[in-house]
mmCIF file of C-alpha atoms in Angstrom:
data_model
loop_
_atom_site.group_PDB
_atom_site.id
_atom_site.type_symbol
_atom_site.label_atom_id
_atom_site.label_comp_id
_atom_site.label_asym_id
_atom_site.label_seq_id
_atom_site.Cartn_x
_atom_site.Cartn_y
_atom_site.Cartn_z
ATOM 1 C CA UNK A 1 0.000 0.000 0.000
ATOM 2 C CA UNK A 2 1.314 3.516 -0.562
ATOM 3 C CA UNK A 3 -0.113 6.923 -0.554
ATOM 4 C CA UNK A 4 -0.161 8.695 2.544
ATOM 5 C CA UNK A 5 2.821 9.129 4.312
ATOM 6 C CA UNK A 6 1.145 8.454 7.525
ATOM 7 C CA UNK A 7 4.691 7.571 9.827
ATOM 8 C CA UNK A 8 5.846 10.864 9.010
ATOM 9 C CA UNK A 9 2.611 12.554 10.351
ATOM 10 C CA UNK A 10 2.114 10.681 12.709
ATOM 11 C CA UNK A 11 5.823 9.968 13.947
ATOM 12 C CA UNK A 12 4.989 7.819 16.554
ATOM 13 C CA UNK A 13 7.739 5.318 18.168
ATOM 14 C CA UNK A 14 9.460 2.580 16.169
ATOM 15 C CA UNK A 15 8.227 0.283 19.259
ATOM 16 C CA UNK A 16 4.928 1.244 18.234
ATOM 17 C CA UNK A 17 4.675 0.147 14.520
ATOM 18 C CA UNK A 18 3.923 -2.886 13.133
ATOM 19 C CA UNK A 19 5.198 -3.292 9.907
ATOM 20 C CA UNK A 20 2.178 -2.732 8.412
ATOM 21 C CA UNK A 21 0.907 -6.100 8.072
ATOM 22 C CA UNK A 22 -2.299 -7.514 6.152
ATOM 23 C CA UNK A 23 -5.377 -8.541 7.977
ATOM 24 C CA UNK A 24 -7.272 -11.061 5.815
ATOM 25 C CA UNK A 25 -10.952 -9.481 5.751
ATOM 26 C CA UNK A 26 -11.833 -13.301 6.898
ATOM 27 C CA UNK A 27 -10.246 -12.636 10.309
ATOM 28 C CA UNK A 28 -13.072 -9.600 10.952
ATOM 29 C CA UNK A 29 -15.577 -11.727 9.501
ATOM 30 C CA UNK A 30 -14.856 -14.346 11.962
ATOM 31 C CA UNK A 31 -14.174 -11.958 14.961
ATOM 32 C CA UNK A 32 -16.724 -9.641 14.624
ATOM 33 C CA UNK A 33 -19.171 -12.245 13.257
ATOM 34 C CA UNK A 34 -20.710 -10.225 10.493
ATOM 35 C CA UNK A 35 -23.561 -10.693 8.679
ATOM 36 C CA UNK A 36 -23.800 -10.953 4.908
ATOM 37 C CA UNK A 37 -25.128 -7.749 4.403
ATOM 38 C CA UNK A 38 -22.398 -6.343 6.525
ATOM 39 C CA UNK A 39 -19.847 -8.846 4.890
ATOM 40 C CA UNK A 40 -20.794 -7.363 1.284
ATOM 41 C CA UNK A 41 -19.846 -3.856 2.685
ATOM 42 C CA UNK A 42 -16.309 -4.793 3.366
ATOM 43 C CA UNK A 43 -16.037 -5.548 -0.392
ATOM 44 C CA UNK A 44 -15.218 -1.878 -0.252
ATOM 45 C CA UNK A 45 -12.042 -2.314 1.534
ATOM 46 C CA UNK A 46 -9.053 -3.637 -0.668
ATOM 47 C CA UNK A 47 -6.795 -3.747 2.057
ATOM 48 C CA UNK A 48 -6.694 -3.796 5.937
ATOM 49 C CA UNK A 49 -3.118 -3.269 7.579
ATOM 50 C CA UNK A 50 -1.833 -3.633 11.126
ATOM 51 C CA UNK A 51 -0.058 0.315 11.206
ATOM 52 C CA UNK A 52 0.812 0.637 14.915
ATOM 53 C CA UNK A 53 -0.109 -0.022 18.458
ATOM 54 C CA UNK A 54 0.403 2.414 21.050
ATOM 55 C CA UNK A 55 0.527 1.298 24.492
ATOM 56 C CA UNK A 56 2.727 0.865 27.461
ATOM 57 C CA UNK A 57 5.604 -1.265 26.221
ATOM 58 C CA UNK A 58 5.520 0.395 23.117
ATOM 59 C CA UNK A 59 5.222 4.420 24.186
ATOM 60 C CA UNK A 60 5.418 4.442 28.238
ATOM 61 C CA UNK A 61 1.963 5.923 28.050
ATOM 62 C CA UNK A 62 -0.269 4.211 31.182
ATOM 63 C CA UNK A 63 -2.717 2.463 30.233
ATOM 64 C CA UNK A 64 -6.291 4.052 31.852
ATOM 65 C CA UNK A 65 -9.010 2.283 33.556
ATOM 66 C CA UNK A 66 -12.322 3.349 35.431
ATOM 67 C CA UNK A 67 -15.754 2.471 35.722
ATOM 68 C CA UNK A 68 -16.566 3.173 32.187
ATOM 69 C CA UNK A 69 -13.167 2.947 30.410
ATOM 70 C CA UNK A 70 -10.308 0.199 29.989
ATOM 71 C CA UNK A 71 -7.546 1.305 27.309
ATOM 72 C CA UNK A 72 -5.072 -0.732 27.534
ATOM 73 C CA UNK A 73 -3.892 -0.155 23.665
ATOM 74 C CA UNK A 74 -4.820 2.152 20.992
ATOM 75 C CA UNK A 75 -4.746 0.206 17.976
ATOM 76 C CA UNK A 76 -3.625 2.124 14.067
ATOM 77 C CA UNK A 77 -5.340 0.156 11.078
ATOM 78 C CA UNK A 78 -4.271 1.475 7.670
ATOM 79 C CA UNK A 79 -7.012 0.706 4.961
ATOM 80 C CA UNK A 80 -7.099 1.608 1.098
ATOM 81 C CA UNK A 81 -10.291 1.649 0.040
ATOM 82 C CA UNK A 82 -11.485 -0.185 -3.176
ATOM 83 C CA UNK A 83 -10.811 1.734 -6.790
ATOM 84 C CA UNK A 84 -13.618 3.927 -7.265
ATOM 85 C CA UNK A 85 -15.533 3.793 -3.522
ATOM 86 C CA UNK A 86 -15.436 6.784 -1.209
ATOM 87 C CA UNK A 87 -17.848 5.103 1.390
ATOM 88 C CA UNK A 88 -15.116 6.024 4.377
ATOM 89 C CA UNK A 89 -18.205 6.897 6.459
ATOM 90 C CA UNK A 90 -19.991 3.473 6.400
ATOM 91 C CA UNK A 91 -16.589 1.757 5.914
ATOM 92 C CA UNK A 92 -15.231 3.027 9.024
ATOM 93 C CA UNK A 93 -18.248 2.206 11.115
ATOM 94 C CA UNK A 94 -17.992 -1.432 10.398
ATOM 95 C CA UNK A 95 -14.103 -1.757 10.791
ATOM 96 C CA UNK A 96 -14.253 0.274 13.784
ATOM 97 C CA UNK A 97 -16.654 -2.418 15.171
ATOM 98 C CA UNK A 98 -14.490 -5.426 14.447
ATOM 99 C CA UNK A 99 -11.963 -4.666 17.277
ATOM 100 C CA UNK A 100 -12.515 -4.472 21.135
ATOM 101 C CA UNK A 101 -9.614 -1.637 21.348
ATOM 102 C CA UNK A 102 -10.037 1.539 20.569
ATOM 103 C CA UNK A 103 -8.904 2.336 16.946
ATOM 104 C CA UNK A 104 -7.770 4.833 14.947
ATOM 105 C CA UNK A 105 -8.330 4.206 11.197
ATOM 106 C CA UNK A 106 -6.451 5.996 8.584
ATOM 107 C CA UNK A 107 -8.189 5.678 5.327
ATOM 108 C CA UNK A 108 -7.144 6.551 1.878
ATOM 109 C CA UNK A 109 -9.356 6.815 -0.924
ATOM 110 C CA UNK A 110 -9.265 8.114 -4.222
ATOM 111 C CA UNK A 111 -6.172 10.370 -3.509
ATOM 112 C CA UNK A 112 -7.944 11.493 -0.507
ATOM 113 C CA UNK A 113 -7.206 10.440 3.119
ATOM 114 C CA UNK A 114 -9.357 10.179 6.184
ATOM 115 C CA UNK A 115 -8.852 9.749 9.724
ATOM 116 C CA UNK A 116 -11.569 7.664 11.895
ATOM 117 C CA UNK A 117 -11.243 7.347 15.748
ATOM 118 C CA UNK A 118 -13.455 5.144 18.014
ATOM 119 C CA UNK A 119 -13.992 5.294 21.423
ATOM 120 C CA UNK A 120 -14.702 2.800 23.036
ATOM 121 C CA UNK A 121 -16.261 1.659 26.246
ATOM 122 C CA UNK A 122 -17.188 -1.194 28.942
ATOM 123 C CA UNK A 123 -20.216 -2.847 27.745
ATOM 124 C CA UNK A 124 -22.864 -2.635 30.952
ATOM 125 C CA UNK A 125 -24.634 -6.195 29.010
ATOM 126 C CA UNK A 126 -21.826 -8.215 29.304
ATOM 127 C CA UNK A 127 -18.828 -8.458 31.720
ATOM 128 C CA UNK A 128 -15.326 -7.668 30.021
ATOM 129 C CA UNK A 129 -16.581 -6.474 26.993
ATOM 130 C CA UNK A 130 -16.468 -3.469 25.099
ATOM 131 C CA UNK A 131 -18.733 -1.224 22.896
ATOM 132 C CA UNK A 132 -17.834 1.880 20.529
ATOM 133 C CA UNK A 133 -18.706 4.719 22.681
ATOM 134 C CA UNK A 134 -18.437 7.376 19.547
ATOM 135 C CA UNK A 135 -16.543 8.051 17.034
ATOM 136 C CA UNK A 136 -14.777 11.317 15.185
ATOM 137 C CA UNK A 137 -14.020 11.224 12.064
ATOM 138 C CA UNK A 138 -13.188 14.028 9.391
ATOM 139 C CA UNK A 139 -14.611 12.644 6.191
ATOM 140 C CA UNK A 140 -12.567 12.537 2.982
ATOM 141 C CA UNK A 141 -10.165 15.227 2.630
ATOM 142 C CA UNK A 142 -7.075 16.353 0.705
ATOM 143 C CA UNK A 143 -4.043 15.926 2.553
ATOM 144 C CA UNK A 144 -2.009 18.413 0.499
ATOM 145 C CA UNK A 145 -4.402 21.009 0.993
ATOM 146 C CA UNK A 146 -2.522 23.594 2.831
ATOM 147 C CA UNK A 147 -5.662 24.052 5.497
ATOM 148 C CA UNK A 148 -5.090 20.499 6.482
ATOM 149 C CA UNK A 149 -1.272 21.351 7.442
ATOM 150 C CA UNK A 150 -1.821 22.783 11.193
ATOM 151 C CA UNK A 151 -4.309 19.592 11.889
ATOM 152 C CA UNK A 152 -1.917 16.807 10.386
ATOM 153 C CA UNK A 153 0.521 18.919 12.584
ATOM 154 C CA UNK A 154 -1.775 18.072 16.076
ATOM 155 C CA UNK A 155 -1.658 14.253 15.382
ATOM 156 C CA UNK A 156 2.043 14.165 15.909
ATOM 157 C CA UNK A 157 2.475 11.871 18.911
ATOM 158 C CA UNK A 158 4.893 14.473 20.913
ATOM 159 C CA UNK A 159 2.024 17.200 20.701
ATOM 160 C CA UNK A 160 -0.701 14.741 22.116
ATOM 161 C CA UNK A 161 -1.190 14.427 25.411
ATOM 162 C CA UNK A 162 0.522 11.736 27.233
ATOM 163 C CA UNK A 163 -1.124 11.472 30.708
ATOM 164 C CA UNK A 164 -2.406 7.825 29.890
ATOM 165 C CA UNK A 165 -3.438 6.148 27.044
ATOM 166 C CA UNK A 166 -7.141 7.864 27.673
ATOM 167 C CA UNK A 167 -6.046 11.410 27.049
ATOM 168 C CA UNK A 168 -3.944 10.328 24.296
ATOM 169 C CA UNK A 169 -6.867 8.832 22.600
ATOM 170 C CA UNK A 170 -9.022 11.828 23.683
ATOM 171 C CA UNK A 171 -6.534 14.037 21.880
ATOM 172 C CA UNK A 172 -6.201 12.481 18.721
ATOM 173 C CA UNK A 173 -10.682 12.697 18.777
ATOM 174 C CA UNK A 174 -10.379 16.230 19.505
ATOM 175 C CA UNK A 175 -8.073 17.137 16.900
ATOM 176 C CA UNK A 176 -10.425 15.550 14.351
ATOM 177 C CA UNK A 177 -13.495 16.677 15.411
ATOM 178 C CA UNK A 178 -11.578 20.314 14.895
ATOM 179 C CA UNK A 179 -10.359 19.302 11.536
ATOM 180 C CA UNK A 180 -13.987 18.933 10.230
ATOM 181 C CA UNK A 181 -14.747 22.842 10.512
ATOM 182 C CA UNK A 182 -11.691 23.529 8.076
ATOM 183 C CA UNK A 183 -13.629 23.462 5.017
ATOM 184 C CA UNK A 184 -16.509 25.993 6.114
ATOM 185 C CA UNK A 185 -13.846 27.953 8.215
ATOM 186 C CA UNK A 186 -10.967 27.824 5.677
ATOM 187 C CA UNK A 187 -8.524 27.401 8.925
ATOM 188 C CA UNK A 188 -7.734 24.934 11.364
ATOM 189 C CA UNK A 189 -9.661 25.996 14.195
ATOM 190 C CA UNK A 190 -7.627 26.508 17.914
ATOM 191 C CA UNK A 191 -8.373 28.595 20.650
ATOM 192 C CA UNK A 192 -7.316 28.653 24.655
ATOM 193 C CA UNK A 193 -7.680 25.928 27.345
ATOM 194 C CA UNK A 194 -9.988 28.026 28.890
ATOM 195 C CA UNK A 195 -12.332 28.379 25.685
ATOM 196 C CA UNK A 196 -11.350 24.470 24.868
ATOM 197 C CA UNK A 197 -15.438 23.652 26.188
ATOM 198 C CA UNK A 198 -17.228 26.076 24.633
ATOM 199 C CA UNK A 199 -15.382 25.870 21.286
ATOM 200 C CA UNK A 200 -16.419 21.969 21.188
ATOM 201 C CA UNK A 201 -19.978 23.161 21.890
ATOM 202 C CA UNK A 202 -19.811 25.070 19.257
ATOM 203 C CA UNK A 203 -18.276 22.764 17.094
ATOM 204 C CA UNK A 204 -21.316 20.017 17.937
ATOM 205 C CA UNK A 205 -23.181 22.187 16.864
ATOM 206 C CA UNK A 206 -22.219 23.111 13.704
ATOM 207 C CA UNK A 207 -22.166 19.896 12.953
ATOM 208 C CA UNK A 208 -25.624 19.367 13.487
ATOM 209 C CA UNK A 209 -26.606 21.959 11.716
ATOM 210 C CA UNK A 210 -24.604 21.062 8.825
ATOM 211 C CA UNK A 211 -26.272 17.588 8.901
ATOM 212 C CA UNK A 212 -29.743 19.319 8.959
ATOM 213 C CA UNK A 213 -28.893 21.142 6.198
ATOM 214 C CA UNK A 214 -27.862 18.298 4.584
ATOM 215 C CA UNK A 215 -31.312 16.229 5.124
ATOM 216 C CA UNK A 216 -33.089 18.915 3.897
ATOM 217 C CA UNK A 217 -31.337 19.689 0.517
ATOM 218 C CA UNK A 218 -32.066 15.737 0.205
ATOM 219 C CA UNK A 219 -35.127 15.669 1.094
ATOM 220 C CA UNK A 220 -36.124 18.457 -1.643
ATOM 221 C CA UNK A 221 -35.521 16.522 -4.257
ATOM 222 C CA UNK A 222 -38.038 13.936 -3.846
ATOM 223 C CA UNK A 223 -40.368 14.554 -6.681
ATOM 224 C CA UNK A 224 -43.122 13.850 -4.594
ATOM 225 C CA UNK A 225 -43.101 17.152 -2.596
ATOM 226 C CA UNK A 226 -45.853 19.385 -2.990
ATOM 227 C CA UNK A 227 -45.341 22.971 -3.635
ATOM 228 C CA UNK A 228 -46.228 23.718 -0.490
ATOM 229 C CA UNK A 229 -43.995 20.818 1.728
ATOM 230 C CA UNK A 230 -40.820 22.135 -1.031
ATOM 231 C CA UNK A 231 -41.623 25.602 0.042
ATOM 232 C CA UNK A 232 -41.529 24.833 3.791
ATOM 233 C CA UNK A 233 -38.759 23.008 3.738
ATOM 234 C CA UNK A 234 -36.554 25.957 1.661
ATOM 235 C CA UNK A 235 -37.171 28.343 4.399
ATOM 236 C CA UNK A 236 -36.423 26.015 6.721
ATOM 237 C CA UNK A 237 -32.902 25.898 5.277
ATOM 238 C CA UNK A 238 -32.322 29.099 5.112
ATOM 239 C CA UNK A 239 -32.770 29.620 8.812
ATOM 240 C CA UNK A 240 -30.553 26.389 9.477
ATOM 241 C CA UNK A 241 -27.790 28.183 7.317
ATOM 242 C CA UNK A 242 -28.600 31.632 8.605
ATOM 243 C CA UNK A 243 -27.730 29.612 12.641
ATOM 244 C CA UNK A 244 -25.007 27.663 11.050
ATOM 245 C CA UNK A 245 -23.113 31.146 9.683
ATOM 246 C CA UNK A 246 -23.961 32.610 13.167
ATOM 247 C CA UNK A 247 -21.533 29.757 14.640
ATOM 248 C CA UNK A 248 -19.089 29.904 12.363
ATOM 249 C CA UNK A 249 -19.040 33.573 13.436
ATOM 250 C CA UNK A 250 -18.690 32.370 16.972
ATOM 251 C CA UNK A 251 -15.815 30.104 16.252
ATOM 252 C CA UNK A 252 -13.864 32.160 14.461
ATOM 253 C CA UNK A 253 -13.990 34.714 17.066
ATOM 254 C CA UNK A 254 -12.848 32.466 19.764
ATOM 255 C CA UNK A 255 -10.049 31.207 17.715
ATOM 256 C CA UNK A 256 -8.589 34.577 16.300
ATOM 257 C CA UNK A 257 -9.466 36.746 19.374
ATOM 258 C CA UNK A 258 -9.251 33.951 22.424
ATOM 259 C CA UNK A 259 -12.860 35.540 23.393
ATOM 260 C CA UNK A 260 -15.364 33.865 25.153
ATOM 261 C CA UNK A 261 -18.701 33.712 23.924
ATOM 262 C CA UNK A 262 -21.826 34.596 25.989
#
């Protein structure tokens, strides 16, 4: 596989990486026990790769454990998606699902990259297994974009936080959940620990809007509409994009001018 020169972004320990080694899409099948509907969406993938594993014998980051939470590894997949697919969303959801760690997926498709991280969780159904809590992703992008720089910058290991394995996993989410403003913003959005809340507030929020926006523009072009239902459904938009330029507004005036928004 080649493409994205993911070591040197994310220059994380020699300890850490695993030669990038094939996983046969028959070991998920088997693990995760997929069904054939889920087992024809793999198709998409053309390749699965082992990238890295971070954890305490690899990075001397401590592993984390609570009530909710047991990272004891944060696990790097590479995947190249099939010629001609762009499905990182779906494709992502069902890798992600396949492994009990956490993972971070790094997806390249079509010249474009992608960067998926799950979360994961102790299942409250059954003892000493996990679920995927969430999971942040940025969607397809250009890495050679030059607004793409500063957040392939934050996923260098030495500039993620190193507490335990938790917060290092936490950081790498954050940073992506940034990265997806860059298109509407045309920057990298960062602002001050102190504004760090209230700038992912904002940031949720956008996103939701975005995704309303979304629905809507899809839903008008059912030719079944009435007038009427079409005509509802354009103002609606306009207010939704009216809110979501409002936030964008907000962001960008945490992140140039550190303020805090009321």
């Amino acid at each position: 596989m080649s493409g994205v020169d993911w070591n040197g972004i994310l220059r994380l320990p020699d300890a850490a990486l695993a030669g990038d080694r094939r996983i046969p899409k028959t070991v998920l099948v088997k693990q995760a026990m997929l069904t054939k509907t889920e087992q024809k969406r793999l198709d998409k993938v053309a390749r699965l790769e082992h990238f890295a594993t971070v954890q305490k014998s690899t990075t001397r980051i401590p592993p984390y454990e609570d009530d909710d939470y047991n990272v004891q590894s944060v696990v790097f997949l590479r995947c190249e998606m099939a010629v001609g697919t762009m499905a990182v969303a779906e494709v992502a959801e069902l890798v992600h699902k396949c492994f009990p760690n956490p993972t971070v997926l790094l997806i390249e498709a079509g010249g474009c990259a992608c960067v998926s991280v799950a979360l994961t969780r102790k299942s409250q159904a059954e003892q000493g297994a996990t679920v995927v809590d969430r999971i942040e992703a940025t969607g397809a992008f250009d890495p050679g974009r030059p607004g793409y720089a500063p957040f392939l910058d934050a996923l260098d290991f030495a500039k993620l936080p190193q507490d335990d394995l938790l917060a290092y996993l936490q950081g790498i989410a954050w940073a992506v959940r940034l990265s997806r403003s860059i298109t509407s913003l045309g920057f990298y959005p960062m602002c001050t620990d102190r504004n760090r809340e209230q700038l992912g507030k904002l940031i949720a929020r956008s996103d939701a809007l975005a995704k309303e926006v979304s629905d809507n523009r899809q839903r008008r072009r059912d030719r079944g509409l009435s007038l009427n239902e079409s005509a509802k459904l354009r103002v609606d938009t306009k207010r939704l994009e009216a809110e979501f330029d409002s936030v964008m507004g907000l962001i960008k005036s945490i992140c140039t001018l550190g303020d805090a928004v009321e």
